[in-house]
């Protein structure tokens, strides 16, 4: 008999493989996804009781394939999702796996292809970003609709509707499972963006009770790691993985005992996960040596410079400013320039930082955001202009959409009333 | 991202509408709800009673006062709202414009920065 959590983990890892096989064979993404969900349900009931089948993926493909036939035969079958799938379980030998046997260790190129194509399908350009995220977590991540709904704090019927509409859109687009080569790079970039958004959602989440939410940060890292295994030579996938690991390594140090945001400069660096930092730094070094440079590698390089510094005062800000300048040339994002203003302010003094800030402050894309005010406040504070800093911290606090950040900015505003200590804004909060 | 779409009620405007126009606005809400439910963007909606039913509470438990009001001088007040979860602010503006009657009763759009309740997160059991 196998433990329930072990089965659950196995099923989640198997889900995209099974769906990939089915979609490749039959097309019709929406029906295949329904069939796979039902096969997973059957397995979740049967496996803990009877042990794992010898070939879990083949078992699931068989059950899902039969279910798919049923779905074709009868439109009304779609509404009978909970009926007795268990009655149709294939008879296979069951046995308990050896402790270190990975039953999913299929390195064949078709299995790898299926997972990758599935991810690219879930991040199809016809879908809105919330739909891409939901579908990726469900079809590739193997999460349930209820888990995804809780993670994003929307009612379950809303998430169910979002997912079912996304599936219908993909089917209606007649999206083919194998992409023409010229679309590949663009689609892969869109998929990486979705994974990064999922990561950031988990990292900056302040809503609700975090204990009962799925760990989106861990999920994003898991999926990116899987993608990196599939395409080890892709520099941007490796760069994104390194970036996520470097940021996540600071997680414990980032929140104070009272839930308060601790900015990078004030973090206790002994609480960083130096094992993870080492892994990410190695990965990044190998990647930078071999692959063409891209934005995720540059962002990871910036995070690595922070990770290497023994303390805030030892940080190589000049190097960071150069990396941001390289990033600026590769992306049309005013937030990158704001970050460069902070780095230049640290390397060459606050006046130089303000000069960089002035080049971008009027960008309409920053109009409603708190960031230009937060950066200006920080630079004015370092310049000794406490009245100016106070005013801009207040403005930034009013505009911030993240509660912990809002609280931090309010604290800075309070501290700059007459004359207070200096703390830079938290670069973690800035995302592209 | 969640947004609050606040329907600004203006009694003078409302009274100037014909019966047919009022019915159109009221019944059109159902169509709007169906649309955003189908798109997976609906979180919830509430309509509020007239401010004549409002009371204002001040103080602490055991030492509080309740007064009628607030009897605002403002011509407009919050008549009801939708909470939607959508891609970005542009989409939120688009959804707001789809609410029936916005040519007469404008809709304010504001980001939500904290959410709990409605069974959206299970209670903390630790």
PDB file of C-alpha atoms in Angstrom, chain A residues 190-316:
ATOM      1  CA  UNK A 190       5.427  33.745 -23.487  1.00  0.00           C
ATOM      2  CA  UNK A 191       5.541  30.493 -21.501  1.00  0.00           C
ATOM      3  CA  UNK A 192       8.530  31.705 -19.474  1.00  0.00           C
ATOM      4  CA  UNK A 193       6.671  34.936 -18.739  1.00  0.00           C
ATOM      5  CA  UNK A 194       3.698  32.944 -17.408  1.00  0.00           C
ATOM      6  CA  UNK A 195       5.998  30.921 -15.137  1.00  0.00           C
ATOM      7  CA  UNK A 196       7.621  34.117 -13.851  1.00  0.00           C
ATOM      8  CA  UNK A 197       4.228  35.718 -13.171  1.00  0.00           C
ATOM      9  CA  UNK A 198       3.181  32.614 -11.203  1.00  0.00           C
ATOM     10  CA  UNK A 199       6.421  32.854  -9.227  1.00  0.00           C
ATOM     11  CA  UNK A 200       5.907  36.539  -8.454  1.00  0.00           C
ATOM     12  CA  UNK A 201       2.300  35.974  -7.475  1.00  0.00           C
ATOM     13  CA  UNK A 202       3.528  33.496  -4.882  1.00  0.00           C
ATOM     14  CA  UNK A 203       6.431  35.669  -3.789  1.00  0.00           C
ATOM     15  CA  UNK A 204       4.590  38.933  -3.297  1.00  0.00           C
ATOM     16  CA  UNK A 205       1.253  37.483  -2.143  1.00  0.00           C
ATOM     17  CA  UNK A 206      -0.117  39.280   0.865  1.00  0.00           C
ATOM     18  CA  UNK A 207      -3.742  38.384   0.486  1.00  0.00           C
ATOM     19  CA  UNK A 208      -5.555  35.792   2.537  1.00  0.00           C
ATOM     20  CA  UNK A 209      -4.114  33.226   4.841  1.00  0.00           C
ATOM     21  CA  UNK A 210      -0.976  31.943   3.250  1.00  0.00           C
ATOM     22  CA  UNK A 211      -1.061  28.643   5.118  1.00  0.00           C
ATOM     23  CA  UNK A 212      -3.921  27.270   3.087  1.00  0.00           C
ATOM     24  CA  UNK A 213      -2.740  28.511  -0.271  1.00  0.00           C
ATOM     25  CA  UNK A 214      -0.830  26.386  -2.720  1.00  0.00           C
ATOM     26  CA  UNK A 215       2.798  27.448  -2.778  1.00  0.00           C
ATOM     27  CA  UNK A 216       2.872  29.117  -6.188  1.00  0.00           C
ATOM     28  CA  UNK A 217       6.547  29.973  -5.811  1.00  0.00           C
ATOM     29  CA  UNK A 218       7.485  26.323  -5.380  1.00  0.00           C
ATOM     30  CA  UNK A 219       5.165  25.330  -8.209  1.00  0.00           C
ATOM     31  CA  UNK A 220       6.752  27.847 -10.605  1.00  0.00           C
ATOM     32  CA  UNK A 221      10.225  26.628  -9.677  1.00  0.00           C
ATOM     33  CA  UNK A 222       9.168  22.993 -10.150  1.00  0.00           C
ATOM     34  CA  UNK A 223       7.756  23.676 -13.625  1.00  0.00           C
ATOM     35  CA  UNK A 224      10.744  25.786 -14.670  1.00  0.00           C
ATOM     36  CA  UNK A 225      13.122  23.095 -13.424  1.00  0.00           C
ATOM     37  CA  UNK A 226      11.232  20.530 -15.482  1.00  0.00           C
ATOM     38  CA  UNK A 227      11.438  22.785 -18.522  1.00  0.00           C
ATOM     39  CA  UNK A 228      15.170  23.219 -17.956  1.00  0.00           C
ATOM     40  CA  UNK A 229      15.576  19.413 -17.885  1.00  0.00           C
ATOM     41  CA  UNK A 230      13.751  19.215 -21.205  1.00  0.00           C
ATOM     42  CA  UNK A 231      15.764  21.988 -22.877  1.00  0.00           C
ATOM     43  CA  UNK A 232      19.047  22.184 -20.939  1.00  0.00           C
ATOM     44  CA  UNK A 233      20.769  24.273 -23.627  1.00  0.00           C
ATOM     45  CA  UNK A 234      18.250  27.101 -23.591  1.00  0.00           C
ATOM     46  CA  UNK A 235      19.944  30.009 -21.833  1.00  0.00           C
ATOM     47  CA  UNK A 236      16.799  31.897 -20.935  1.00  0.00           C
ATOM     48  CA  UNK A 237      15.118  28.899 -19.284  1.00  0.00           C
ATOM     49  CA  UNK A 238      18.276  28.342 -17.235  1.00  0.00           C
ATOM     50  CA  UNK A 239      18.418  32.089 -16.519  1.00  0.00           C
ATOM     51  CA  UNK A 240      14.828  32.142 -15.295  1.00  0.00           C
ATOM     52  CA  UNK A 241      15.421  29.109 -13.079  1.00  0.00           C
ATOM     53  CA  UNK A 242      18.542  30.725 -11.582  1.00  0.00           C
ATOM     54  CA  UNK A 243      16.643  33.992 -11.043  1.00  0.00           C
ATOM     55  CA  UNK A 244      13.789  32.255  -9.234  1.00  0.00           C
ATOM     56  CA  UNK A 245      16.187  30.262  -7.045  1.00  0.00           C
ATOM     57  CA  UNK A 246      18.222  33.351  -6.118  1.00  0.00           C
ATOM     58  CA  UNK A 247      15.137  35.337  -5.139  1.00  0.00           C
ATOM     59  CA  UNK A 248      13.523  32.418  -3.326  1.00  0.00           C
ATOM     60  CA  UNK A 249      16.727  31.828  -1.333  1.00  0.00           C
ATOM     61  CA  UNK A 250      16.037  35.155   0.438  1.00  0.00           C
ATOM     62  CA  UNK A 251      12.470  34.234   1.366  1.00  0.00           C
ATOM     63  CA  UNK A 252      13.005  33.583   5.093  1.00  0.00           C
ATOM     64  CA  UNK A 253      14.987  36.779   5.597  1.00  0.00           C
ATOM     65  CA  UNK A 254      12.455  38.910   3.771  1.00  0.00           C
ATOM     66  CA  UNK A 255       9.719  38.884   6.381  1.00  0.00           C
ATOM     67  CA  UNK A 256      10.144  40.111   9.948  1.00  0.00           C
ATOM     68  CA  UNK A 257       8.627  38.375  12.971  1.00  0.00           C
ATOM     69  CA  UNK A 258       5.560  40.635  12.742  1.00  0.00           C
ATOM     70  CA  UNK A 259       5.017  39.975   9.025  1.00  0.00           C
ATOM     71  CA  UNK A 260       6.732  43.245   8.151  1.00  0.00           C
ATOM     72  CA  UNK A 261       8.647  43.546   4.879  1.00  0.00           C
ATOM     73  CA  UNK A 262      12.406  43.562   5.489  1.00  0.00           C
ATOM     74  CA  UNK A 263      14.183  45.339   2.612  1.00  0.00           C
ATOM     75  CA  UNK A 264      17.259  43.741   1.074  1.00  0.00           C
ATOM     76  CA  UNK A 265      19.640  46.175   2.776  1.00  0.00           C
ATOM     77  CA  UNK A 266      18.405  45.192   6.231  1.00  0.00           C
ATOM     78  CA  UNK A 267      18.079  41.447   5.707  1.00  0.00           C
ATOM     79  CA  UNK A 268      20.011  39.035   7.889  1.00  0.00           C
ATOM     80  CA  UNK A 269      22.069  37.357   5.190  1.00  0.00           C
ATOM     81  CA  UNK A 270      22.783  34.358   7.402  1.00  0.00           C
ATOM     82  CA  UNK A 271      19.134  33.463   6.917  1.00  0.00           C
ATOM     83  CA  UNK A 272      19.525  33.228   3.158  1.00  0.00           C
ATOM     84  CA  UNK A 273      19.591  29.673   1.801  1.00  0.00           C
ATOM     85  CA  UNK A 274      23.216  29.522   0.722  1.00  0.00           C
ATOM     86  CA  UNK A 275      22.861  25.993  -0.660  1.00  0.00           C
ATOM     87  CA  UNK A 276      20.260  27.201  -3.132  1.00  0.00           C
ATOM     88  CA  UNK A 277      22.337  30.300  -3.931  1.00  0.00           C
ATOM     89  CA  UNK A 278      25.296  28.045  -4.745  1.00  0.00           C
ATOM     90  CA  UNK A 279      23.203  25.885  -7.065  1.00  0.00           C
ATOM     91  CA  UNK A 280      21.824  28.949  -8.857  1.00  0.00           C
ATOM     92  CA  UNK A 281      25.243  30.600  -9.178  1.00  0.00           C
ATOM     93  CA  UNK A 282      26.729  27.445 -10.722  1.00  0.00           C
ATOM     94  CA  UNK A 283      23.837  27.132 -13.138  1.00  0.00           C
ATOM     95  CA  UNK A 284      24.148  30.796 -14.100  1.00  0.00           C
ATOM     96  CA  UNK A 285      27.923  30.620 -14.607  1.00  0.00           C
ATOM     97  CA  UNK A 286      27.578  27.572 -16.897  1.00  0.00           C
ATOM     98  CA  UNK A 287      24.764  29.251 -18.830  1.00  0.00           C
ATOM     99  CA  UNK A 288      26.475  32.619 -19.309  1.00  0.00           C
ATOM    100  CA  UNK A 289      29.512  30.823 -20.705  1.00  0.00           C
ATOM    101  CA  UNK A 290      27.543  28.827 -23.247  1.00  0.00           C
ATOM    102  CA  UNK A 291      24.308  30.519 -24.306  1.00  0.00           C
ATOM    103  CA  UNK A 292      23.430  33.842 -25.957  1.00  0.00           C
ATOM    104  CA  UNK A 293      22.668  36.502 -23.337  1.00  0.00           C
ATOM    105  CA  UNK A 294      19.020  37.292 -22.576  1.00  0.00           C
ATOM    106  CA  UNK A 295      16.893  39.283 -20.108  1.00  0.00           C
ATOM    107  CA  UNK A 296      16.351  36.487 -17.572  1.00  0.00           C
ATOM    108  CA  UNK A 297      20.074  35.756 -17.446  1.00  0.00           C
ATOM    109  CA  UNK A 298      20.730  39.455 -16.849  1.00  0.00           C
ATOM    110  CA  UNK A 299      18.169  39.632 -14.047  1.00  0.00           C
ATOM    111  CA  UNK A 300      19.646  36.488 -12.523  1.00  0.00           C
ATOM    112  CA  UNK A 301      23.107  38.061 -12.780  1.00  0.00           C
ATOM    113  CA  UNK A 302      21.864  41.089 -10.842  1.00  0.00           C
ATOM    114  CA  UNK A 303      20.350  38.840  -8.166  1.00  0.00           C
ATOM    115  CA  UNK A 304      23.657  36.942  -8.054  1.00  0.00           C
ATOM    116  CA  UNK A 305      25.662  40.147  -7.405  1.00  0.00           C
ATOM    117  CA  UNK A 306      23.392  40.798  -4.396  1.00  0.00           C
ATOM    118  CA  UNK A 307      23.769  37.183  -3.271  1.00  0.00           C
ATOM    119  CA  UNK A 308      27.570  37.361  -3.422  1.00  0.00           C
ATOM    120  CA  UNK A 309      27.845  40.496  -1.273  1.00  0.00           C
ATOM    121  CA  UNK A 310      28.613  39.877   2.384  1.00  0.00           C
ATOM    122  CA  UNK A 311      26.492  42.885   3.313  1.00  0.00           C
ATOM    123  CA  UNK A 312      24.675  45.791   1.742  1.00  0.00           C
ATOM    124  CA  UNK A 313      27.764  48.011   1.982  1.00  0.00           C
ATOM    125  CA  UNK A 314      29.851  45.438   0.084  1.00  0.00           C
ATOM    126  CA  UNK A 315      27.437  45.249  -2.844  1.00  0.00           C
ATOM    127  CA  UNK A 316      28.990  45.962  -6.237  1.00  0.00           C
TER     128      UNK A 316
END
